[in-house]
Amino acid sequence: MHSASRITRSVTRRSISSSLFLRSRNKIPSSAIRSLSSIHPTIVPFTSGDKLRARPRIASFSSAAIENDEPVDINHSTSSQSFEKILIANRGEIARRIIRTCKSLGIKTVAIYSTADSKSLHVQEADEAICVGPAASSDSYLSVPNIMKAIEQTNANAIHPGYGFLSENAEFAEHIEKVGKKFIGPSSSAIIAMGDKITSKHIASSAGVNIIPGFEGFVTSPEHAVKIAHQVGFPVMIKATSGGGGKGMRICYTDEEVKEGFSLSSAEAKKFFNDDRLFIEKYIEKPHHIEIQLLSGRNPETGELDILCFPERECSIQRRNQKVLEESPSTILKPETLKEMVRQVKMLVRDVEYESAGTVEFLVDEKQNFYFLEMNTRLQVEHPVTEMVSDGIDLVHGMIEVAAGKGIPREYMAKLGDQSGMSEEEKEGLSVPHHGYAIEARIYAEDPLRGFLPSTGPLNEYIEPNAGTEGDCTIRIDSGVAPGGIISQYYDPMISKLISHSSTDRNSAIDALKNAIDGYVISGVGNNTSFLTDVLRHDSFVAGDTPTNFIQTHYPEGFHGVALSSEEYAETAAMAVVANMIRSEVLQKPPAPMKVDEFDPFIVCLGGLFGKAYQVQGLEDALKVTSIDGEETHTVQLEEIDIDSRSPIVNVVVNDKKRVLQIEPEDSSGKFSIKYEGAQMDAIVMSPQEYELAKYMNEPTKIDTSNLILSPMPGTLISYSISDDAEVVEGQDICIVEAMKMQNVIRAPRSGRIKHLHSAVGASLMADEIIVEFVKDE
């Protein structure tokens, strides 16, 4: 392997000599592109230094900071110590996030873990770790007795609950208060007041906050739910009174959907919040989901309740009521609307006497009318968006200081600016001004091509994009996994949160996030990175047209992969040729066998041997890419290319665009995988002679599964709705499979008679395992 030396070859094209010298961010000479068939490149392997980027301002949030034990730099003093030891009653990325802030403050940490998480990163990074039970969250992370025992054994004097699990469990907070420990969050009474969605609506209304019309009481049965739905008027939203995260929620347009929604929502609510009470409210169509992050605490000098509101977050891109992308500032919110929302938030906070970080969520319609949705009495998943646009504020630090009785850090309150000369009304509408533009993408272990069903298993390959600042853009990664780690069926399928920030404009933040996602290598489990890229490049998203029905509107039949333009296919073909040649040189083999004439173009098949075929030929200063049928011709300017022979990541500047693609090594047949702009496909680079021979090959035969219902994901078979010999119609409920804390209804793909139920209720299913078999049609 010539990984450490320069390799050159004289290239003759009618007395033209050329060579290709490729190095990080070096431009490709135009002469090098003229004769692709004879390029012999110089290979310069990357060292770790080649991949380094300057760390972001909030450097403590980069995974590498902890792993390398580097000093952290966040905007608060580390000299004062609020607590000696904090137990983190959570797991994964949020546990790691809290550990980083504690470490910067000199506070020791205790991680809790289930038997399934014994080797997790948060366990390794904490000062102490203690097992709180078996894998099932109900017996570990949701077990109040087990966690209280861990608190006693480790002598922690404060507990941070993170988000999810017990973070909004008033009983847990009350237990902590009773034993003289500090719950880093609001009081148990505040959680009770705002944790129940019906009670919180009453409180919000009394405080003068706009609320959504609906039924003010609990729904007791499917029939009762139908009756209430007719009174409120379709469409309606069925919601669990406790919890959040999209669990126990259904949008319903018909009586049948209400009945099904009642059953599924109550079951989910019981399982995840131990509270199956439901209520119904009017569903507002095409709203924007906008929320106000707050931090409140008693001023230790005056005893007054200080309330700090931050720039709004837009969280409208949702799937199944679960947020997918979040950003700040909102693309639609007018300044006067924001000020009135902030005023109402402060009225609600004072009414509840709320102290800690919290979020008040609103729905905003097309006329800027806004309605209270709920208050989250915890740190939100999307809190990094706020931190990135708030000039270095650390919300976890703020929560710790408030819980310690120190109030909101003075330097945070100072971010409101000079308020002299302002009226009280003006002060009430005041929030921290936003600095730049931030967008967060949630990276999930799920298969978007299978209806976003959860995916579990080992992370065979896992490479995070570079965190840090380059130019006007910063990338931040909050993750909880490592290469070789396991995505378990027991917990939420979120792998990480990827956040971009631009100091200049929203489009730059979009572009930076898209490139970071394209450079995120995840194999072994399905993931939603291609879908995220597709949303980020969608014209409506770029234009800021992002109501909560965005996904339903633009993906009515689900996601079927990124549809590249003809120009992007040409770019993919061109980059496949050049990258394949460079990689081939590293392996000391010819880039394409059987080339007999240096003027012949390369042939590239995208999508495998029977996919789209292109010929790629060098020009004076570009690449000419022509579809094999001659109907399309594109000129591709490939200006820069960075390749690390040890990584699938390829950085390019193509047609004046800075882009990232992934190229996996080829297999024995010469086929390799390429991912560009979210579209992943197999590619084969060959000579024209090889392509002519390949035309005589037959396409592989596909296995007929039309008589089978297969499990779309690993999970547990909860129940059947049919039996052997039953006659079913297309769309009829067949069974329920539970995976990743969600119950998924499997429906009949066609009408027919059931021959056999292959799996027993309670069985653990693998992906594509047979559940039901139909009688074969004659």
Coordinates of N, CA and C in Angstrom, one line a residue, residues 516-688:
A516 N -23.4 18.1 7.7 CA -23.0 17.3 8.8 C -23.7 16.0 8.8
I517 N -25.0 16.0 8.5 CA -25.8 14.8 8.4 C -25.2 13.8 7.3
D518 N -24.9 14.4 6.2 CA -24.3 13.6 5.1 C -23.0 13.0 5.5
G519 N -22.3 13.6 6.5 CA -21.1 13.0 6.9 C -21.2 12.2 8.2
Y520 N -22.4 11.8 8.5 CA -22.7 11.0 9.7 C -22.7 9.5 9.3
V521 N -21.8 8.7 9.7 CA -21.7 7.3 9.3 C -22.3 6.5 10.4
I522 N -23.4 5.8 10.0 CA -24.1 4.9 11.0 C -24.5 3.6 10.2
S523 N -24.0 2.5 10.6 CA -24.3 1.2 10.0 C -24.6 0.2 11.1
G524 N -25.4 -0.8 10.7 CA -25.8 -1.8 11.6 C -27.3 -1.7 12.0
V525 N -27.8 -0.5 12.1 CA -29.2 -0.2 12.4 C -29.7 0.8 11.3
G526 N -31.0 0.7 11.1 CA -31.6 1.7 10.2 C -31.6 3.1 10.9
N527 N -31.5 4.1 10.1 CA -31.5 5.5 10.7 C -32.2 6.5 9.8
N528 N -32.6 7.6 10.3 CA -33.4 8.6 9.6 C -32.6 9.7 8.9
T529 N -31.3 9.5 8.7 CA -30.5 10.6 8.2 C -30.9 11.0 6.8
S530 N -31.2 10.0 5.9 CA -31.7 10.4 4.6 C -32.9 11.2 4.6
F531 N -33.9 10.8 5.5 CA -35.1 11.6 5.5 C -34.9 13.0 6.0
L532 N -34.0 13.1 7.0 CA -33.7 14.5 7.5 C -33.1 15.3 6.4
T533 N -32.2 14.8 5.6 CA -31.6 15.5 4.5 C -32.7 15.9 3.5
D534 N -33.6 15.0 3.2 CA -34.6 15.3 2.3 C -35.5 16.5 2.8
V535 N -35.8 16.5 4.0 CA -36.6 17.6 4.6 C -35.8 18.9 4.5
L536 N -34.6 18.9 4.9 CA -33.7 20.1 4.9 C -33.6 20.7 3.5
R537 N -33.6 19.9 2.5 CA -33.5 20.4 1.1 C -34.8 20.6 0.4
H538 N -35.9 20.4 1.1 CA -37.2 20.6 0.5 C -37.5 22.1 0.3
D539 N -38.0 22.5 -0.8 CA -38.3 23.9 -1.1 C -39.1 24.6 0.0
S540 N -40.1 23.9 0.5 CA -41.0 24.4 1.5 C -40.3 24.7 2.8
F541 N -39.4 23.8 3.2 CA -38.6 24.0 4.4 C -37.7 25.1 4.3
V542 N -37.0 25.2 3.1 CA -36.1 26.3 2.9 C -36.8 27.6 2.9
A543 N -38.0 27.6 2.4 CA -38.8 28.9 2.4 C -39.4 29.2 3.8
G544 N -39.3 28.3 4.8 CA -39.9 28.5 6.1 C -41.3 28.2 6.2
D545 N -41.9 27.5 5.2 CA -43.3 27.1 5.2 C -43.4 25.7 5.9
T546 N -43.4 25.7 7.2 CA -43.3 24.5 8.0 C -44.4 24.3 9.1
P547 N -45.7 24.3 8.7 CA -46.7 24.0 9.7 C -46.5 22.5 10.2
T548 N -47.3 22.2 11.3 CA -47.1 20.9 11.9 C -47.5 19.7 11.0
N549 N -48.3 20.0 9.9 CA -48.7 18.9 9.0 C -47.7 18.8 7.8
F550 N -46.5 19.4 8.0 CA -45.5 19.4 6.9 C -45.3 18.0 6.4
I551 N -45.0 17.0 7.3 CA -44.7 15.7 6.9 C -45.9 15.0 6.2
Q552 N -47.1 15.2 6.8 CA -48.3 14.6 6.2 C -48.5 15.2 4.8
T553 N -48.3 16.5 4.6 CA -48.5 17.1 3.4 C -47.6 16.7 2.3
H554 N -46.3 16.7 2.6 CA -45.3 16.4 1.6 C -44.8 15.0 1.5
Y555 N -45.3 14.2 2.5 CA -44.9 12.7 2.4 C -46.2 11.9 2.7
P556 N -47.3 12.2 1.9 CA -48.6 11.5 2.2 C -48.5 10.0 2.1
E557 N -47.7 9.5 1.3 CA -47.5 8.0 1.1 C -46.3 7.5 1.8
G558 N -45.7 8.3 2.7 CA -44.5 7.9 3.4 C -43.3 8.4 2.6
F559 N -42.1 8.0 3.2 CA -40.8 8.4 2.6 C -40.3 7.3 1.7
H560 N -39.9 7.5 0.5 CA -39.5 6.5 -0.4 C -38.1 6.8 -0.9
G561 N -37.3 7.6 -0.2 CA -36.0 7.9 -0.6 C -35.8 9.3 -1.2
V562 N -34.6 9.8 -1.2 CA -34.4 11.1 -1.7 C -34.4 11.0 -3.2
A563 N -35.1 11.9 -3.9 CA -35.2 12.0 -5.3 C -34.2 13.0 -5.8
L564 N -33.1 12.6 -6.3 CA -32.0 13.5 -6.8 C -32.5 14.1 -8.1
S565 N -32.0 15.3 -8.4 CA -32.2 15.9 -9.7 C -31.3 15.3 -10.7
S566 N -31.5 15.5 -12.0 CA -30.6 14.9 -13.1 C -29.2 15.5 -12.9
E567 N -29.1 16.8 -12.5 CA -27.8 17.3 -12.2 C -27.1 16.6 -11.1
E568 N -27.8 16.3 -10.0 CA -27.2 15.7 -8.9 C -26.8 14.2 -9.2
Y569 N -27.6 13.5 -10.0 CA -27.1 12.2 -10.5 C -25.8 12.3 -11.3
A570 N -25.7 13.3 -12.1 CA -24.5 13.5 -12.9 C -23.3 13.8 -11.9
E571 N -23.5 14.6 -10.9 CA -22.5 14.9 -9.9 C -22.1 13.6 -9.2
T572 N -23.1 12.8 -8.9 CA -22.8 11.5 -8.2 C -21.9 10.6 -9.1
A573 N -22.3 10.5 -10.4 CA -21.5 9.7 -11.3 C -20.1 10.2 -11.4
A574 N -19.9 11.5 -11.5 CA -18.6 12.0 -11.7 C -17.7 11.8 -10.4
M575 N -18.3 12.0 -9.3 CA -17.5 11.8 -8.0 C -17.3 10.3 -7.8
A576 N -18.2 9.5 -8.2 CA -18.0 8.0 -8.1 C -16.7 7.6 -8.9
V577 N -16.6 8.1 -10.1 CA -15.4 7.8 -10.9 C -14.1 8.2 -10.2
V578 N -14.0 9.5 -9.9 CA -12.8 10.1 -9.3 C -12.5 9.4 -8.0
A579 N -13.4 9.3 -7.1 CA -13.2 8.7 -5.8 C -12.8 7.2 -6.0
N580 N -13.4 6.5 -6.9 CA -13.1 5.1 -7.1 C -11.7 4.9 -7.6
M581 N -11.2 5.8 -8.4 CA -9.9 5.8 -8.9 C -8.8 6.0 -7.8
I582 N -9.1 7.0 -7.0 CA -8.2 7.2 -5.9 C -8.1 6.0 -4.9
R583 N -9.3 5.5 -4.6 CA -9.3 4.4 -3.7 C -8.6 3.2 -4.3
S584 N -8.8 3.0 -5.6 CA -8.2 1.9 -6.3 C -6.7 2.0 -6.3
E585 N -6.2 3.3 -6.4 CA -4.8 3.5 -6.3 C -4.2 3.1 -5.0
V586 N -4.9 3.4 -3.9 CA -4.4 3.0 -2.6 C -4.3 1.5 -2.5
L587 N -5.2 0.7 -3.2 CA -5.2 -0.7 -3.1 C -4.2 -1.3 -4.2
Q588 N -3.6 -0.4 -5.0 CA -2.6 -0.8 -6.0 C -3.3 -1.8 -7.0
K589 N -4.4 -1.3 -7.5 CA -5.1 -2.1 -8.6 C -5.6 -1.1 -9.7
P590 N -5.7 -1.5 -10.9 CA -6.2 -0.6 -11.9 C -7.5 -0.1 -11.6
P591 N -7.8 1.2 -11.9 CA -9.1 1.7 -11.6 C -10.3 1.1 -12.4
A592 N -10.0 0.6 -13.6 CA -11.1 -0.1 -14.3 C -10.4 -1.1 -15.3
P593 N -10.6 -2.4 -15.1 CA -10.0 -3.4 -16.0 C -10.4 -3.2 -17.4
M594 N -9.7 -3.8 -18.3 CA -10.0 -3.9 -19.7 C -10.1 -2.6 -20.5
K595 N -9.5 -1.5 -19.9 CA -9.5 -0.3 -20.7 C -8.4 -0.3 -21.7
V596 N -8.7 -0.3 -22.9 CA -7.7 -0.4 -24.0 C -7.4 0.9 -24.7
D597 N -8.2 1.9 -24.5 CA -8.0 3.1 -25.2 C -8.1 4.2 -24.2
E598 N -7.1 5.1 -24.1 CA -7.1 6.1 -23.1 C -8.2 7.2 -23.3
F599 N -8.8 7.2 -24.5 CA -9.8 8.2 -24.7 C -11.2 7.7 -24.5
D600 N -11.4 6.4 -24.1 CA -12.7 5.9 -23.8 C -13.2 6.5 -22.5
P601 N -14.5 6.7 -22.4 CA -15.0 7.2 -21.1 C -15.2 6.0 -20.1
F602 N -15.3 6.4 -18.9 CA -15.8 5.4 -17.9 C -17.3 5.3 -18.0
I603 N -17.8 4.1 -17.6 CA -19.2 3.9 -17.5 C -19.5 3.7 -16.0
V604 N -20.5 4.4 -15.5 CA -20.9 4.3 -14.1 C -22.4 3.9 -14.1
C605 N -22.7 2.9 -13.3 CA -24.0 2.4 -13.1 C -24.4 2.8 -11.7
L606 N -25.4 3.6 -11.5 CA -25.9 4.1 -10.2 C -27.2 3.3 -9.9
G607 N -27.2 2.7 -8.7 CA -28.3 1.8 -8.4 C -28.1 0.4 -8.8
G608 N -26.8 0.0 -8.9 CA -26.5 -1.3 -9.3 C -26.4 -1.5 -10.8
L609 N -26.0 -2.7 -11.2 CA -25.8 -3.0 -12.6 C -27.0 -2.6 -13.5
F610 N -28.2 -2.7 -13.0 CA -29.4 -2.5 -13.8 C -30.1 -1.2 -13.4
G611 N -29.2 -0.3 -12.8 CA -29.8 1.1 -12.5 C -29.5 2.1 -13.6
K612 N -29.4 3.4 -13.2 CA -29.1 4.4 -14.1 C -27.6 4.3 -14.6
A613 N -27.4 4.4 -15.9 CA -26.0 4.3 -16.4 C -25.6 5.6 -17.1
Y614 N -24.3 6.0 -16.8 CA -23.8 7.2 -17.3 C -22.4 6.9 -17.9
Q615 N -22.0 7.7 -18.9 CA -20.6 7.7 -19.3 C -19.9 9.0 -18.8
V616 N -18.7 8.9 -18.3 CA -18.0 10.1 -17.7 C -16.7 10.2 -18.4
Q617 N -16.5 11.4 -19.0 CA -15.2 11.6 -19.8 C -14.6 13.0 -19.4
G618 N -13.3 13.1 -19.4 CA -12.6 14.3 -19.0 C -12.6 15.3 -20.2
L619 N -12.8 16.6 -19.8 CA -12.7 17.7 -20.7 C -11.4 18.5 -20.2
E620 N -11.3 19.7 -20.8 CA -10.1 20.5 -20.4 C -10.1 20.9 -18.9
D621 N -11.3 21.3 -18.4 CA -11.3 21.7 -17.0 C -12.5 21.2 -16.3
A622 N -13.2 20.1 -16.8 CA -14.4 19.6 -16.1 C -14.6 18.2 -16.5
L623 N -15.7 17.6 -16.1 CA -16.1 16.3 -16.5 C -17.4 16.3 -17.2
K624 N -17.4 15.6 -18.3 CA -18.7 15.5 -19.1 C -19.4 14.2 -18.7
V625 N -20.6 14.4 -18.3 CA -21.4 13.2 -17.8 C -22.6 13.1 -18.7
T626 N -22.8 12.0 -19.4 CA -23.9 11.8 -20.3 C -24.7 10.5 -20.0
S627 N -26.0 10.6 -19.9 CA -26.8 9.4 -19.6 C -26.5 8.4 -20.8
I628 N -26.6 7.2 -20.5 CA -26.3 6.1 -21.5 C -27.2 6.2 -22.7
D629 N -28.4 6.7 -22.6 CA -29.3 6.9 -23.7 C -29.1 8.1 -24.5
G630 N -28.2 9.0 -24.0 CA -27.8 10.2 -24.7 C -28.8 11.3 -24.5
E631 N -29.8 11.2 -23.7 CA -30.8 12.2 -23.5 C -30.4 13.3 -22.6
E632 N -29.5 13.1 -21.7 CA -29.0 14.1 -20.7 C -27.5 14.2 -20.8
T633 N -27.0 15.5 -20.8 CA -25.6 15.7 -20.7 C -25.4 16.9 -19.7
H634 N -24.4 16.7 -18.8 CA -24.1 17.7 -17.8 C -22.6 17.9 -17.8
T635 N -22.2 19.1 -17.5 CA -20.8 19.4 -17.2 C -20.6 19.6 -15.7
V636 N -19.7 18.8 -15.1 CA -19.5 18.8 -13.7 C -18.1 19.4 -13.4
Q637 N -18.1 20.5 -12.6 CA -16.8 21.0 -12.1 C -16.5 20.4 -10.8
L638 N -15.5 19.6 -10.7 CA -15.1 19.0 -9.5 C -13.8 19.7 -9.0
E639 N -13.9 20.7 -8.1 CA -12.8 21.6 -7.8 C -11.9 21.1 -6.7
E640 N -12.5 20.5 -5.7 CA -11.7 20.0 -4.6 C -12.2 18.7 -4.2
I641 N -11.3 17.8 -3.7 CA -11.8 16.5 -3.1 C -10.8 16.1 -2.0
D642 N -11.3 15.8 -0.8 CA -10.6 15.4 0.3 C -11.0 13.9 0.6
I643 N -10.0 13.0 0.7 CA -10.3 11.6 0.9 C -9.4 11.1 2.0
D644 N -9.9 10.5 3.0 CA -9.2 9.8 4.0 C -9.3 8.3 3.7
S645 N -8.3 7.6 3.4 CA -8.4 6.2 3.0 C -8.9 5.3 4.1
R646 N -8.9 5.8 5.3 CA -9.4 5.0 6.4 C -10.9 5.3 6.7
S647 N -11.5 6.2 6.0 CA -12.9 6.6 6.3 C -13.7 6.6 5.1
P648 N -15.0 6.4 5.2 CA -15.9 6.5 4.0 C -16.2 7.9 3.7
I649 N -15.8 8.9 4.5 CA -16.2 10.3 4.2 C -15.3 10.9 3.1
V650 N -16.0 11.6 2.2 CA -15.3 12.3 1.1 C -15.9 13.7 1.1
N651 N -15.0 14.7 1.3 CA -15.4 16.1 1.2 C -15.0 16.6 -0.2
V652 N -16.0 17.3 -0.8 CA -15.8 17.8 -2.1 C -16.3 19.2 -2.3
V653 N -15.8 19.9 -3.3 CA -16.4 21.1 -3.8 C -16.8 20.8 -5.2
V654 N -18.1 20.7 -5.5 CA -18.6 20.3 -6.8 C -19.6 21.4 -7.3
N655 N -19.3 21.9 -8.5 CA -20.2 22.9 -9.1 C -20.4 24.1 -8.1
D656 N -19.3 24.5 -7.5 CA -19.2 25.6 -6.5 C -20.0 25.3 -5.2
K657 N -20.3 24.1 -4.9 CA -21.0 23.7 -3.7 C -20.1 22.9 -2.8
K658 N -20.0 23.2 -1.6 CA -19.3 22.4 -0.6 C -20.2 21.3 -0.2
R659 N -19.8 20.0 -0.4 CA -20.7 18.9 -0.1 C -19.9 17.7 0.6
V660 N -20.6 16.8 1.2 CA -20.0 15.7 1.8 C -20.7 14.4 1.3
L661 N -19.9 13.4 0.9 CA -20.6 12.2 0.6 C -19.9 11.0 1.3
Q662 N -20.5 9.9 1.2 CA -19.9 8.7 1.8 C -19.7 7.6 0.7
I663 N -18.6 7.0 0.7 CA -18.3 5.9 -0.2 C -17.7 4.7 0.6
E664 N -18.5 3.6 0.6 CA -18.0 2.4 1.3 C -17.2 1.6 0.3
P665 N -16.2 0.8 0.8 CA -15.4 0.0 -0.1 C -16.2 -1.0 -1.0
E666 N -15.6 -1.3 -2.1 CA -16.3 -2.2 -3.1 C -16.2 -3.6 -2.6
D667 N -17.2 -4.4 -3.0 CA -17.2 -5.8 -2.7 C -16.5 -6.6 -3.8
S668 N -16.6 -7.9 -3.8 CA -15.9 -8.8 -4.7 C -16.4 -8.6 -6.1
S669 N -17.6 -8.1 -6.3 CA -18.1 -7.9 -7.7 C -17.8 -6.5 -8.2
G670 N -17.1 -5.7 -7.5 CA -16.7 -4.4 -7.9 C -17.7 -3.3 -7.6
K671 N -18.8 -3.7 -6.9 CA -19.8 -2.8 -6.5 C -19.5 -2.1 -5.2
F672 N -19.8 -0.8 -5.1 CA -19.6 -0.1 -3.9 C -20.8 0.8 -3.6
S673 N -20.9 1.2 -2.3 CA -22.0 2.0 -1.9 C -21.6 3.5 -1.9
I674 N -22.5 4.4 -2.4 CA -22.2 5.8 -2.4 C -23.5 6.5 -1.9
K675 N -23.3 7.5 -1.0 CA -24.4 8.3 -0.4 C -24.1 9.8 -0.7
Y676 N -25.0 10.4 -1.4 CA -24.8 11.8 -1.7 C -26.2 12.5 -1.6
E677 N -26.2 13.7 -0.9 CA -27.4 14.4 -0.7 C -28.5 13.6 -0.1
G678 N -28.1 12.6 0.7 CA -29.1 11.8 1.4 C -29.5 10.5 0.6
A679 N -29.2 10.5 -0.7 CA -29.6 9.3 -1.5 C -28.4 8.3 -1.5
Q680 N -28.8 7.1 -1.1 CA -27.8 6.0 -1.0 C -28.1 5.0 -2.1
M681 N -27.0 4.6 -2.8 CA -27.2 3.7 -3.9 C -25.9 2.9 -4.1
D682 N -26.0 1.8 -4.8 CA -24.9 1.0 -5.2 C -24.3 1.6 -6.5
A683 N -23.0 1.6 -6.6 CA -22.4 2.1 -7.9 C -21.4 1.1 -8.4
I684 N -21.3 1.0 -9.7 CA -20.3 0.2 -10.3 C -19.6 1.0 -11.4
V685 N -18.3 1.1 -11.3 CA -17.5 1.8 -12.3 C -16.8 0.8 -13.2
M686 N -17.0 0.9 -14.6 CA -16.4 -0.1 -15.5 C -16.0 0.5 -16.8
S687 N -15.4 -0.3 -17.6 CA -15.0 0.2 -19.0 C -16.2 0.0 -19.9
P688 N -16.3 0.7 -21.0 CA -17.3 0.4 -22.0 C -17.4 -1.0 -22.4

